[in-house]
PDB file of C-alpha atoms in Angstrom:
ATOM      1  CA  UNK A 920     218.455 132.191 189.321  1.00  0.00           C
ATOM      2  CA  UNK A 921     215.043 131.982 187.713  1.00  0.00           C
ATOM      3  CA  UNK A 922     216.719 133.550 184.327  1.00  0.00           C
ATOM      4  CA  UNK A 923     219.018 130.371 184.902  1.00  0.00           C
ATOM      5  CA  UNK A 924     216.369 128.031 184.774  1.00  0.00           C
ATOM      6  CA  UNK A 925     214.109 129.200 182.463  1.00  0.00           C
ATOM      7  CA  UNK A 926     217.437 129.071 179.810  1.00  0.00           C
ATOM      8  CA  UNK A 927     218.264 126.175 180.877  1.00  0.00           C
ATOM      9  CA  UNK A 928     214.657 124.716 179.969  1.00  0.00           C
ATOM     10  CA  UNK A 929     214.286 126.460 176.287  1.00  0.00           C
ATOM     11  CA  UNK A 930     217.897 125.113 176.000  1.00  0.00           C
ATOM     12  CA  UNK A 931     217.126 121.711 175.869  1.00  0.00           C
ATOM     13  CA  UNK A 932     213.822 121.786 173.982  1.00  0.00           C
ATOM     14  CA  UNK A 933     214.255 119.215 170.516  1.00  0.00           C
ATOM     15  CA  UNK A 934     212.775 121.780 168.992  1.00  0.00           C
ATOM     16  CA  UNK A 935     211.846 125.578 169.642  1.00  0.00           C
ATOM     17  CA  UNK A 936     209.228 127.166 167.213  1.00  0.00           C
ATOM     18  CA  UNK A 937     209.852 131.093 167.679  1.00  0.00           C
ATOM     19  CA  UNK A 938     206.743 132.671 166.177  1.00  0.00           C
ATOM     20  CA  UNK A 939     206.619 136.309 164.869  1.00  0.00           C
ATOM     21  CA  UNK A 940     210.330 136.691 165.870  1.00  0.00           C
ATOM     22  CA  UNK A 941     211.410 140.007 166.153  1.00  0.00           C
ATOM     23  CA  UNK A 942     207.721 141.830 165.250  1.00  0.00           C
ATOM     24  CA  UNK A 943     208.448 143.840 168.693  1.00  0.00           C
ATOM     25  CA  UNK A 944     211.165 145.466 170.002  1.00  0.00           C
ATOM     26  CA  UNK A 945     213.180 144.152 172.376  1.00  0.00           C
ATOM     27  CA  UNK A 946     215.080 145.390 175.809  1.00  0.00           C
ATOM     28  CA  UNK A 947     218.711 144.387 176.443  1.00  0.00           C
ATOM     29  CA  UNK A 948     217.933 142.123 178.954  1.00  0.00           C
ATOM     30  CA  UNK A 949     215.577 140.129 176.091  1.00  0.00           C
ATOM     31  CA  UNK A 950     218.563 140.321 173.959  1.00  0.00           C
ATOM     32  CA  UNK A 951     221.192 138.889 176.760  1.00  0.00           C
ATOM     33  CA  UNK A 952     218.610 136.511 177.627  1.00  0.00           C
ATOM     34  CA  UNK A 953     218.171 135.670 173.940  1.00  0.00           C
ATOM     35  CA  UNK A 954     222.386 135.359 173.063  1.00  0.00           C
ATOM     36  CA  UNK A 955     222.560 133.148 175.898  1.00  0.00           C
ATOM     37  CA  UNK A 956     219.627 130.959 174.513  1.00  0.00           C
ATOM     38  CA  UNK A 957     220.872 130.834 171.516  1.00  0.00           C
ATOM     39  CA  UNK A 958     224.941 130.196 172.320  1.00  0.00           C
ATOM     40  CA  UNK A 959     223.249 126.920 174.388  1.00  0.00           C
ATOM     41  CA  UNK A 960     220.904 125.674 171.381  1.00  0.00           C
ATOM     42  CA  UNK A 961     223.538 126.247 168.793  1.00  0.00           C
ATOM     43  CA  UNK A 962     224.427 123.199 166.820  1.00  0.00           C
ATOM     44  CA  UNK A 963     222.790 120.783 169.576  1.00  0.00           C
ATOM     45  CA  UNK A 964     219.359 121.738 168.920  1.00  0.00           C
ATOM     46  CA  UNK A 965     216.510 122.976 166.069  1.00  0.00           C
ATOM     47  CA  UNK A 966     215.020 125.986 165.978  1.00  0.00           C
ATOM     48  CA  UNK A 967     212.542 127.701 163.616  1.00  0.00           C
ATOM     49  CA  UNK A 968     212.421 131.328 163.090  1.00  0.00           C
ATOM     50  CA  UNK A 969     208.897 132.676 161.645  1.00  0.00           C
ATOM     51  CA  UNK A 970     208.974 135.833 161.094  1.00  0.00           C
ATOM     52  CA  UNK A 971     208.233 138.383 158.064  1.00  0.00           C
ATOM     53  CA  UNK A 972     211.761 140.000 158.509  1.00  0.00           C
ATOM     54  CA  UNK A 973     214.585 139.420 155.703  1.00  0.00           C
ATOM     55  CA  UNK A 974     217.626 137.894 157.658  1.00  0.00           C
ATOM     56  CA  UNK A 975     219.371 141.389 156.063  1.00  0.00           C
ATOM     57  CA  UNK A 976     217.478 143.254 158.643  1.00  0.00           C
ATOM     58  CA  UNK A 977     217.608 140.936 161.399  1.00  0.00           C
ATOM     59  CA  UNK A 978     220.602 142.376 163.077  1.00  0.00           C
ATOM     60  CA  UNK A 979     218.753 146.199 163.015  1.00  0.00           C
ATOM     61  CA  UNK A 980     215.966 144.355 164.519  1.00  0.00           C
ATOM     62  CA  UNK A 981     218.357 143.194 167.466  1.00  0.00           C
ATOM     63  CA  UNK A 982     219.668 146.339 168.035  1.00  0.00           C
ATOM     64  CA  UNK A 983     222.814 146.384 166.255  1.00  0.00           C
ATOM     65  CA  UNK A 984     224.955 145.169 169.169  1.00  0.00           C
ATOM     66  CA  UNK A 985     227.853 142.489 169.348  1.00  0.00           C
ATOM     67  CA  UNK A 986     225.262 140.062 170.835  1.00  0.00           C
ATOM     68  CA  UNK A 987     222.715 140.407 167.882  1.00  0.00           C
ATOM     69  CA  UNK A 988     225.379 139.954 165.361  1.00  0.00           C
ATOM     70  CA  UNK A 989     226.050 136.572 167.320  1.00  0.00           C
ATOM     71  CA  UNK A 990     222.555 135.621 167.518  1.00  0.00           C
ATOM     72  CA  UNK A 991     222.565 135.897 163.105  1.00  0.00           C
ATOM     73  CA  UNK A 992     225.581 134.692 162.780  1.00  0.00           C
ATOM     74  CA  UNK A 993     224.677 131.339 164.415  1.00  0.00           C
ATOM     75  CA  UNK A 994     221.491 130.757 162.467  1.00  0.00           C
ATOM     76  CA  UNK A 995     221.217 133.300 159.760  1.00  0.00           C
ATOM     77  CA  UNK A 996     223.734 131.758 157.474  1.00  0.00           C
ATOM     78  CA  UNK A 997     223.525 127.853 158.156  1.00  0.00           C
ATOM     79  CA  UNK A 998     219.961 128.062 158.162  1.00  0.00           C
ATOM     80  CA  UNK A 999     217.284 126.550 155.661  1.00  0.00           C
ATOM     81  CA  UNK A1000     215.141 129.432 154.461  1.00  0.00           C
ATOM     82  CA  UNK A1001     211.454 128.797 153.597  1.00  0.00           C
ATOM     83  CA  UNK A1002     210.279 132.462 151.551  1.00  0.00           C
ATOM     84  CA  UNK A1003     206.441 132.329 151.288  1.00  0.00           C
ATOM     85  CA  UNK A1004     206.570 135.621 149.087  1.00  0.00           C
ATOM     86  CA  UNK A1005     204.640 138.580 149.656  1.00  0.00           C
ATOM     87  CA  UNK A1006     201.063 136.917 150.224  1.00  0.00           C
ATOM     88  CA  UNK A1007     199.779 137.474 153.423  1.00  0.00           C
ATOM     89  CA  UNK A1008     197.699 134.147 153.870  1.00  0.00           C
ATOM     90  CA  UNK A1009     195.735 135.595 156.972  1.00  0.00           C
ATOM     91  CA  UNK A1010     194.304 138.021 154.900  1.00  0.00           C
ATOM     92  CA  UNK A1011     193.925 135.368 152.082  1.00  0.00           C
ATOM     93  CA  UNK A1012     192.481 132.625 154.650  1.00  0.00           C
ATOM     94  CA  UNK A1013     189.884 135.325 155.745  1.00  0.00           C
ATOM     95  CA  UNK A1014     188.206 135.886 152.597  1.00  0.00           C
ATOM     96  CA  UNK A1015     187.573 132.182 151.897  1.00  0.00           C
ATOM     97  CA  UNK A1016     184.017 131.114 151.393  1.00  0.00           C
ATOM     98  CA  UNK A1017     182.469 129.853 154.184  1.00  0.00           C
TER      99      UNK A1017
END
């Protein structure tokens, strides 16, 4: 039930800001937990993906299952991409003048 809720919550956000998506692994149960998310916020809601990961390796990241292939498929392809190349601007913001 607490799964439930918690789904139900994200769901309805205006607007869910996922930062460094898919830098870790995940279990299955992140995944169904995720495809559920995702099936709810689709085409009701926004949601931004950062993350350093081509959307061609997205699905790898996932785990290569039915349910990550749904996840992409839902945002991957209908989304607006933003590339900010290959600068990393941590490093670049960290050797600024102070």
């Amino acid at each position: 039930g607490q799964v439930r809720k918690i789904q139900n919550r994200y769901a309805s956000v205006p607007l869910l800001i996922l930062d460094e998506w898919l830098v870790s692994d995940i279990s299955k149960d992140e995944l169904h937990f995720l495809f559920e998310l995702m099936e709810r916020r689709s085409d009701s809601t926004s949601t931004v993906f950062c993350t350093q990961y081509r959307k061609e390796d997205w699905v790898k990241r996932l785990g290569r299952s039915v349910q990550a292939e749904a996840i992409v498929d839902r945002y991957a392809y209908s989304a607006y991409w933003i590339e900010m190349g290959t600068k990393n601007m941590r490093e670049h913001c960290a050797n600024l003048p102070q």
